[in-house]
Amino acid sequence: MTGTVELERPTTMPATHGDRGHRRVSLLTLTGVELRKLADTRAGLWLLIVIALGVILTHVVMLATEEPRSTANFAALMGFAQIPVSILLPVLGILAMTGEWSQRTALTTFALVPARGRVIAAKLLAAVVIALLTTAVTAGTSALANLVAIAVDGDGSWTMQPEALLGFVALEIAYVLMGSAFGALLLNSPLAIVLYFVVPTLWTTLGAMVSWLRDAAAWLDMNTTSLPIGEADVTSGEWARFGVSALFWVAVPLILGTIRIMRREVN
């Protein structure tokens, strides 16, 4: 006598490789990817090298020139080193934000992570991390240069006001986010780099030359409002003007750029 055995169907299907592929990638992982991408490209790597060389060059100039050498200390060395960093670091933010579109990898990126807002957030977080790391490295090289200043009869003081350090960090973050905002708005690396340097400079020039623009420039010209930031005696009013100018040059283009990226067709 033969019988048939009825097999029970499983109530749940086993997870497949395709199902595992749909798990959401964490924002921390995305930020790590964006940080790695900043150094993976030839342009990004060389830009980081140039920034490091610029910081070292500022130390050499200050210690090799007689007059500034006598006043060289940790705060002065670090303040001088912020000049090449604040000029070049925003370009890294531009390259990070325009990378998918200039290198035609947007289709791959947004296929792996369809939520474009999370990709933008990861790029911005990576830019902030780079600004913090750059400030920390600059502080380290400034400390080494200050040891040399002590040996060559410089000031050699290690005193630095917390307001100054906070100002340096705020400036680097604001400038790299400003570069990222220009990159998001324009999505073209050469155009974003050119306009990043030309438009604020033109606004500064007009604010100085045109009388009826001076009041507005006092609040909306980031080149002007950033000057007191990093000084020990910076006031709350100066911080307020810097904050307003940062909103104008960072928040506005970043919001418009985010809307553009969210709506732009990938092909």
mmCIF file of C-alpha atoms in Angstrom, residues 17 23 38 66 72 78 84 86 119 126-127 142 149 157 179 204 222 225 232 241 250 258 266:
data_model
loop_
_atom_site.group_PDB
_atom_site.id
_atom_site.type_symbol
_atom_site.label_atom_id
_atom_site.label_comp_id
_atom_site.label_asym_id
_atom_site.label_seq_id
_atom_site.Cartn_x
_atom_site.Cartn_y
_atom_site.Cartn_z
ATOM 1 C CA HIS A 17 20.629 37.563 -1.070
ATOM 2 C CA ARG A 23 18.815 46.684 4.161
ATOM 3 C CA LEU A 38 37.582 62.593 -0.945
ATOM 4 C CA GLU A 66 62.760 88.357 11.334
ATOM 5 C CA ALA A 72 55.742 83.771 16.857
ATOM 6 C CA MET A 78 47.820 78.590 14.007
ATOM 7 C CA PRO A 84 45.579 78.491 3.067
ATOM 8 C CA SER A 86 40.206 78.490 4.545
ATOM 9 C CA VAL A 119 23.619 60.947 0.416
ATOM 10 C CA ALA A 126 32.086 64.275 5.666
ATOM 11 C CA ALA A 127 32.872 67.926 4.899
ATOM 12 C CA SER A 142 51.504 74.761 14.900
ATOM 13 C CA ALA A 149 60.012 79.308 17.666
ATOM 14 C CA SER A 157 53.771 81.302 24.252
ATOM 15 C CA GLY A 179 31.872 75.281 -0.913
ATOM 16 C CA THR A 204 32.801 92.572 -1.170
ATOM 17 C CA MET A 222 31.135 86.858 4.705
ATOM 18 C CA THR A 225 32.008 89.400 8.937
ATOM 19 C CA ALA A 232 40.105 86.663 21.499
ATOM 20 C CA ARG A 241 26.768 89.275 11.804
ATOM 21 C CA VAL A 250 25.632 78.663 3.076
ATOM 22 C CA THR A 258 19.357 70.158 -2.339
ATOM 23 C CA VAL A 266 19.728 60.863 -13.488
#
